[in-house]
PDB file of C-alpha atoms in Angstrom:
ATOM      1  CA  UNK A   1     -32.457  11.280   5.239  1.00 94.00           C
ATOM      2  CA  UNK A   2     -29.683  13.297   3.712  1.00 92.00           C
ATOM      3  CA  UNK A   3     -26.061  12.657   3.027  1.00 93.00           C
ATOM      4  CA  UNK A   4     -23.785  14.289   5.619  1.00 91.00           C
ATOM      5  CA  UNK A   5     -21.491  17.090   4.517  1.00 87.00           C
ATOM      6  CA  UNK A   6     -17.840  17.334   5.511  1.00 78.00           C
ATOM      7  CA  UNK A   7     -18.852  20.027   7.985  1.00 86.00           C
ATOM      8  CA  UNK A   8     -21.512  17.726   9.493  1.00 91.00           C
ATOM      9  CA  UNK A   9     -18.908  14.988  10.012  1.00 90.00           C
ATOM     10  CA  UNK A  10     -16.697  17.263  12.158  1.00 89.00           C
ATOM     11  CA  UNK A  11     -13.504  15.293  11.525  1.00 89.00           C
ATOM     12  CA  UNK A  12     -10.382  15.921  13.599  1.00 91.00           C
ATOM     13  CA  UNK A  13      -7.579  17.948  12.131  1.00 90.00           C
ATOM     14  CA  UNK A  14      -4.365  15.990  11.511  1.00 92.00           C
ATOM     15  CA  UNK A  15      -2.833  17.594  14.598  1.00 93.00           C
ATOM     16  CA  UNK A  16      -5.851  16.764  16.780  1.00 91.00           C
ATOM     17  CA  UNK A  17      -5.854  13.195  15.458  1.00 90.00           C
ATOM     18  CA  UNK A  18      -2.162  12.764  16.257  1.00 91.00           C
ATOM     19  CA  UNK A  19      -2.811  13.858  19.848  1.00 94.00           C
ATOM     20  CA  UNK A  20      -5.911  11.778  20.528  1.00 94.00           C
ATOM     21  CA  UNK A  21      -5.863   8.377  22.192  1.00 94.00           C
ATOM     22  CA  UNK A  22      -5.676   5.564  19.665  1.00 96.00           C
ATOM     23  CA  UNK A  23      -7.116   2.085  19.723  1.00 95.00           C
ATOM     24  CA  UNK A  24      -4.463  -0.414  20.888  1.00 96.00           C
ATOM     25  CA  UNK A  25      -4.163  -2.013  17.450  1.00 97.00           C
ATOM     26  CA  UNK A  26      -1.052  -2.170  15.285  1.00 98.00           C
ATOM     27  CA  UNK A  27      -0.884  -3.205  11.633  1.00 98.00           C
ATOM     28  CA  UNK A  28       2.193  -5.031  10.372  1.00 98.00           C
ATOM     29  CA  UNK A  29       2.577  -5.188   6.579  1.00 98.00           C
ATOM     30  CA  UNK A  30       4.864  -8.096   5.701  1.00 98.00           C
ATOM     31  CA  UNK A  31       6.514  -7.450   2.329  1.00 98.00           C
ATOM     32  CA  UNK A  32       3.413  -5.955   0.714  1.00 98.00           C
ATOM     33  CA  UNK A  33       4.171  -5.173  -2.931  1.00 97.00           C
ATOM     34  CA  UNK A  34       1.256  -2.992  -3.969  1.00 98.00           C
ATOM     35  CA  UNK A  35       1.638   0.643  -3.011  1.00 98.00           C
ATOM     36  CA  UNK A  36      -2.134   1.020  -3.412  1.00 98.00           C
ATOM     37  CA  UNK A  37      -2.615  -1.656  -0.739  1.00 98.00           C
ATOM     38  CA  UNK A  38      -0.198   0.200   1.534  1.00 98.00           C
ATOM     39  CA  UNK A  39      -2.139   3.434   1.020  1.00 98.00           C
ATOM     40  CA  UNK A  40      -5.406   1.668   1.716  1.00 98.00           C
ATOM     41  CA  UNK A  41      -4.001   0.274   4.985  1.00 98.00           C
ATOM     42  CA  UNK A  42      -3.102   3.843   6.016  1.00 98.00           C
ATOM     43  CA  UNK A  43      -6.605   5.065   5.228  1.00 98.00           C
ATOM     44  CA  UNK A  44      -8.183   2.229   7.213  1.00 98.00           C
ATOM     45  CA  UNK A  45      -5.780   2.873  10.102  1.00 98.00           C
ATOM     46  CA  UNK A  46      -6.844   6.523  10.132  1.00 97.00           C
ATOM     47  CA  UNK A  47     -10.566   5.670   9.966  1.00 96.00           C
ATOM     48  CA  UNK A  48     -10.330   3.365  12.986  1.00 97.00           C
ATOM     49  CA  UNK A  49      -7.676   5.315  14.943  1.00 97.00           C
ATOM     50  CA  UNK A  50      -5.120   2.516  14.805  1.00 97.00           C
ATOM     51  CA  UNK A  51      -2.022   3.148  16.898  1.00 97.00           C
ATOM     52  CA  UNK A  52       0.696   2.516  14.310  1.00 98.00           C
ATOM     53  CA  UNK A  53       1.653   0.750  11.088  1.00 98.00           C
ATOM     54  CA  UNK A  54       4.860  -1.254  10.703  1.00 98.00           C
ATOM     55  CA  UNK A  55       6.016  -1.330   7.077  1.00 98.00           C
ATOM     56  CA  UNK A  56       8.330  -4.321   6.802  1.00 98.00           C
ATOM     57  CA  UNK A  57      10.748  -5.660   4.229  1.00 98.00           C
ATOM     58  CA  UNK A  58       9.971  -4.544   0.676  1.00 98.00           C
ATOM     59  CA  UNK A  59       6.786  -2.732   1.708  1.00 98.00           C
ATOM     60  CA  UNK A  60       6.852   0.766   0.260  1.00 98.00           C
ATOM     61  CA  UNK A  61       7.017   3.800   2.526  1.00 98.00           C
ATOM     62  CA  UNK A  62       5.758   7.380   2.330  1.00 98.00           C
ATOM     63  CA  UNK A  63       6.246   9.781   0.769  1.00 96.00           C
ATOM     64  CA  UNK A  64       5.137   8.086  -2.410  1.00 96.00           C
ATOM     65  CA  UNK A  65       2.522   9.292  -4.912  1.00 96.00           C
ATOM     66  CA  UNK A  66       1.077   5.782  -5.398  1.00 97.00           C
ATOM     67  CA  UNK A  67       0.612   5.350  -1.633  1.00 97.00           C
ATOM     68  CA  UNK A  68      -0.847   8.862  -1.404  1.00 97.00           C
ATOM     69  CA  UNK A  69      -3.359   8.048  -4.150  1.00 96.00           C
ATOM     70  CA  UNK A  70      -5.268   5.666  -1.865  1.00 96.00           C
ATOM     71  CA  UNK A  71      -4.178   7.003   1.534  1.00 97.00           C
ATOM     72  CA  UNK A  72      -5.595  10.462   0.748  1.00 95.00           C
ATOM     73  CA  UNK A  73      -3.374  12.110   3.346  1.00 94.00           C
ATOM     74  CA  UNK A  74      -3.583   9.406   6.031  1.00 96.00           C
ATOM     75  CA  UNK A  75       0.212   9.010   5.846  1.00 97.00           C
ATOM     76  CA  UNK A  76       0.315  12.384   7.617  1.00 96.00           C
ATOM     77  CA  UNK A  77      -2.030  11.363  10.442  1.00 97.00           C
ATOM     78  CA  UNK A  78      -1.096   7.729  11.130  1.00 98.00           C
ATOM     79  CA  UNK A  79       2.180   6.935  12.866  1.00 98.00           C
ATOM     80  CA  UNK A  80       4.373   4.482  10.959  1.00 98.00           C
ATOM     81  CA  UNK A  81       7.815   2.952  10.998  1.00 98.00           C
ATOM     82  CA  UNK A  82       9.834   0.935   8.491  1.00 98.00           C
ATOM     83  CA  UNK A  83      11.436  -2.221   9.878  1.00 98.00           C
ATOM     84  CA  UNK A  84      13.626  -4.164   7.426  1.00 98.00           C
ATOM     85  CA  UNK A  85      12.730  -7.556   8.927  1.00 98.00           C
ATOM     86  CA  UNK A  86       9.142  -8.557   9.799  1.00 98.00           C
ATOM     87  CA  UNK A  87      10.267 -11.109  12.379  1.00 98.00           C
ATOM     88  CA  UNK A  88      12.222  -8.373  14.177  1.00 98.00           C
ATOM     89  CA  UNK A  89       9.080  -6.203  14.256  1.00 98.00           C
ATOM     90  CA  UNK A  90       6.977  -9.077  15.614  1.00 98.00           C
ATOM     91  CA  UNK A  91       9.482  -9.906  18.340  1.00 98.00           C
ATOM     92  CA  UNK A  92       9.652  -6.246  19.372  1.00 98.00           C
ATOM     93  CA  UNK A  93       5.876  -5.962  19.542  1.00 98.00           C
ATOM     94  CA  UNK A  94       5.622  -9.100  21.670  1.00 98.00           C
ATOM     95  CA  UNK A  95       8.222  -7.700  24.085  1.00 98.00           C
ATOM     96  CA  UNK A  96       6.097  -4.532  24.294  1.00 98.00           C
ATOM     97  CA  UNK A  97       3.065  -6.535  25.429  1.00 98.00           C
ATOM     98  CA  UNK A  98       1.181  -6.953  22.175  1.00 98.00           C
ATOM     99  CA  UNK A  99      -0.504 -10.186  21.198  1.00 98.00           C
ATOM    100  CA  UNK A 100       0.610 -10.778  17.617  1.00 98.00           C
ATOM    101  CA  UNK A 101      -1.737 -12.515  15.207  1.00 98.00           C
ATOM    102  CA  UNK A 102      -0.867 -13.427  11.629  1.00 98.00           C
ATOM    103  CA  UNK A 103      -3.802 -13.133   9.235  1.00 98.00           C
ATOM    104  CA  UNK A 104      -3.447 -16.163   7.022  1.00 97.00           C
ATOM    105  CA  UNK A 105      -4.976 -19.435   5.936  1.00 95.00           C
ATOM    106  CA  UNK A 106      -3.082 -21.940   8.023  1.00 95.00           C
ATOM    107  CA  UNK A 107      -3.445 -25.237   9.801  1.00 94.00           C
ATOM    108  CA  UNK A 108      -4.803 -24.644  13.296  1.00 95.00           C
ATOM    109  CA  UNK A 109      -5.965 -21.091  12.551  1.00 98.00           C
ATOM    110  CA  UNK A 110      -8.733 -19.380  14.506  1.00 98.00           C
ATOM    111  CA  UNK A 111     -11.737 -18.230  12.527  1.00 98.00           C
ATOM    112  CA  UNK A 112     -12.171 -14.479  12.825  1.00 98.00           C
ATOM    113  CA  UNK A 113     -15.802 -15.238  13.734  1.00 97.00           C
ATOM    114  CA  UNK A 114     -14.589 -17.139  16.822  1.00 98.00           C
ATOM    115  CA  UNK A 115     -11.856 -14.676  17.841  1.00 97.00           C
ATOM    116  CA  UNK A 116     -12.642 -12.966  21.161  1.00 96.00           C
ATOM    117  CA  UNK A 117     -10.218 -10.115  21.856  1.00 96.00           C
ATOM    118  CA  UNK A 118      -9.898  -8.885  25.419  1.00 91.00           C
ATOM    119  CA  UNK A 119     -11.406  -5.405  25.750  1.00 85.00           C
ATOM    120  CA  UNK A 120      -8.183  -4.174  27.389  1.00 88.00           C
ATOM    121  CA  UNK A 121      -5.765  -6.144  25.176  1.00 92.00           C
ATOM    122  CA  UNK A 122      -3.101  -4.775  22.841  1.00 97.00           C
ATOM    123  CA  UNK A 123      -3.045  -6.467  19.435  1.00 98.00           C
ATOM    124  CA  UNK A 124      -0.820  -6.468  16.370  1.00 98.00           C
ATOM    125  CA  UNK A 125      -2.041  -8.059  13.136  1.00 98.00           C
ATOM    126  CA  UNK A 126       0.355  -9.174  10.419  1.00 98.00           C
ATOM    127  CA  UNK A 127      -0.850  -8.978   6.813  1.00 98.00           C
ATOM    128  CA  UNK A 128       1.264 -10.715   4.187  1.00 97.00           C
ATOM    129  CA  UNK A 129       2.538 -10.377   0.656  1.00 96.00           C
ATOM    130  CA  UNK A 130      -0.137 -10.530  -2.050  1.00 94.00           C
ATOM    131  CA  UNK A 131       1.305 -13.719  -3.572  1.00 94.00           C
ATOM    132  CA  UNK A 132       3.179 -15.505  -0.773  1.00 95.00           C
ATOM    133  CA  UNK A 133       1.199 -14.412   2.287  1.00 96.00           C
ATOM    134  CA  UNK A 134       2.746 -14.053   5.733  1.00 98.00           C
ATOM    135  CA  UNK A 135       6.286 -15.461   5.991  1.00 97.00           C
ATOM    136  CA  UNK A 136       6.423 -18.939   7.622  1.00 97.00           C
ATOM    137  CA  UNK A 137       8.869 -17.783  10.322  1.00 98.00           C
ATOM    138  CA  UNK A 138       6.508 -14.933  11.224  1.00 98.00           C
ATOM    139  CA  UNK A 139       3.566 -17.341  11.496  1.00 98.00           C
ATOM    140  CA  UNK A 140       5.612 -19.510  13.864  1.00 98.00           C
ATOM    141  CA  UNK A 141       6.547 -16.487  15.995  1.00 98.00           C
ATOM    142  CA  UNK A 142       2.967 -15.174  16.196  1.00 98.00           C
ATOM    143  CA  UNK A 143       0.709 -15.857  19.168  1.00 98.00           C
ATOM    144  CA  UNK A 144      -1.918 -17.176  16.772  1.00 98.00           C
ATOM    145  CA  UNK A 145      -3.283 -17.137  13.246  1.00 98.00           C
ATOM    146  CA  UNK A 146      -6.595 -15.567  12.287  1.00 98.00           C
ATOM    147  CA  UNK A 147      -8.464 -16.684   9.205  1.00 97.00           C
ATOM    148  CA  UNK A 148     -11.373 -14.855   7.589  1.00 97.00           C
ATOM    149  CA  UNK A 149     -14.124 -17.334   6.650  1.00 96.00           C
ATOM    150  CA  UNK A 150     -14.762 -17.332   2.902  1.00 95.00           C
ATOM    151  CA  UNK A 151     -17.531 -19.039   0.975  1.00 94.00           C
ATOM    152  CA  UNK A 152     -16.805 -18.432  -2.711  1.00 94.00           C
ATOM    153  CA  UNK A 153     -14.523 -19.914  -5.335  1.00 95.00           C
ATOM    154  CA  UNK A 154     -11.512 -17.684  -4.677  1.00 91.00           C
ATOM    155  CA  UNK A 155      -9.029 -18.596  -1.970  1.00 87.00           C
ATOM    156  CA  UNK A 156      -8.131 -15.114  -0.764  1.00 90.00           C
ATOM    157  CA  UNK A 157      -9.166 -11.497  -0.355  1.00 95.00           C
ATOM    158  CA  UNK A 158      -7.170  -8.451  -1.390  1.00 96.00           C
ATOM    159  CA  UNK A 159      -5.015  -7.234   1.493  1.00 96.00           C
ATOM    160  CA  UNK A 160      -6.810  -3.879   1.552  1.00 96.00           C
ATOM    161  CA  UNK A 161     -10.118  -5.666   2.120  1.00 97.00           C
ATOM    162  CA  UNK A 162      -8.561  -8.023   4.666  1.00 98.00           C
ATOM    163  CA  UNK A 163      -7.187  -5.127   6.721  1.00 98.00           C
ATOM    164  CA  UNK A 164     -10.612  -3.470   6.820  1.00 98.00           C
ATOM    165  CA  UNK A 165     -12.452  -6.672   7.734  1.00 98.00           C
ATOM    166  CA  UNK A 166     -10.046  -7.622  10.531  1.00 98.00           C
ATOM    167  CA  UNK A 167      -9.676  -4.154  12.060  1.00 98.00           C
ATOM    168  CA  UNK A 168     -13.414  -3.489  12.102  1.00 97.00           C
ATOM    169  CA  UNK A 169     -14.240  -6.953  13.452  1.00 97.00           C
ATOM    170  CA  UNK A 170     -11.710  -6.715  16.287  1.00 97.00           C
ATOM    171  CA  UNK A 171     -12.549  -3.107  17.107  1.00 95.00           C
ATOM    172  CA  UNK A 172     -16.304  -3.734  17.140  1.00 95.00           C
ATOM    173  CA  UNK A 173     -15.797  -6.704  19.489  1.00 95.00           C
ATOM    174  CA  UNK A 174     -13.559  -4.745  21.858  1.00 91.00           C
ATOM    175  CA  UNK A 175     -15.939  -1.776  21.892  1.00 83.00           C
ATOM    176  CA  UNK A 176     -18.860  -4.106  22.625  1.00 76.00           C
ATOM    177  CA  UNK A 177     -16.811  -5.734  25.424  1.00 66.00           C
ATOM    178  CA  UNK A 178     -16.131  -2.331  26.984  1.00 65.00           C
ATOM    179  CA  UNK A 179     -19.829  -1.423  26.823  1.00 56.00           C
ATOM    180  CA  UNK A 180     -20.735  -4.644  28.645  1.00 53.00           C
ATOM    181  CA  UNK A 181     -18.197  -4.177  31.444  1.00 51.00           C
TER     182      UNK A 181
END
């Protein structure tokens, strides 16, 4: 075994990436304070060819050197939009045919382990503020709430980790569903 070089990986150029078909997943960042978390969400969105990121409320927007520090250029490849109000973004996504899921610890939530996305579905996932989580009105407007099972002493994961866990879990399930059909 040997570690692959950048040449071996044959990554798309930014222009090629922008023109390729994306996975029908949208990330909605609900008043995320940390610019490093925003940058990490961009990098994850690039890695998994996510369709778009909605930066809502106080969430920082590119260009920003703190976002760039963790995004490593993914702000150039991933489509994004700033929407002042998260609820407005959620309502717009629902009207466009997306199922919207808040990622939160909430009464009546669905464990991510039990979540079964449709292989042809369009999904938007809302990730909340580092202290306050997803806004209550956004949770009420969502089609459902996903919760990542946790087994330790802490009650939450960093948003950057949460984005990666959710996107990979959903994408791996949809890809497996497509392979079976």
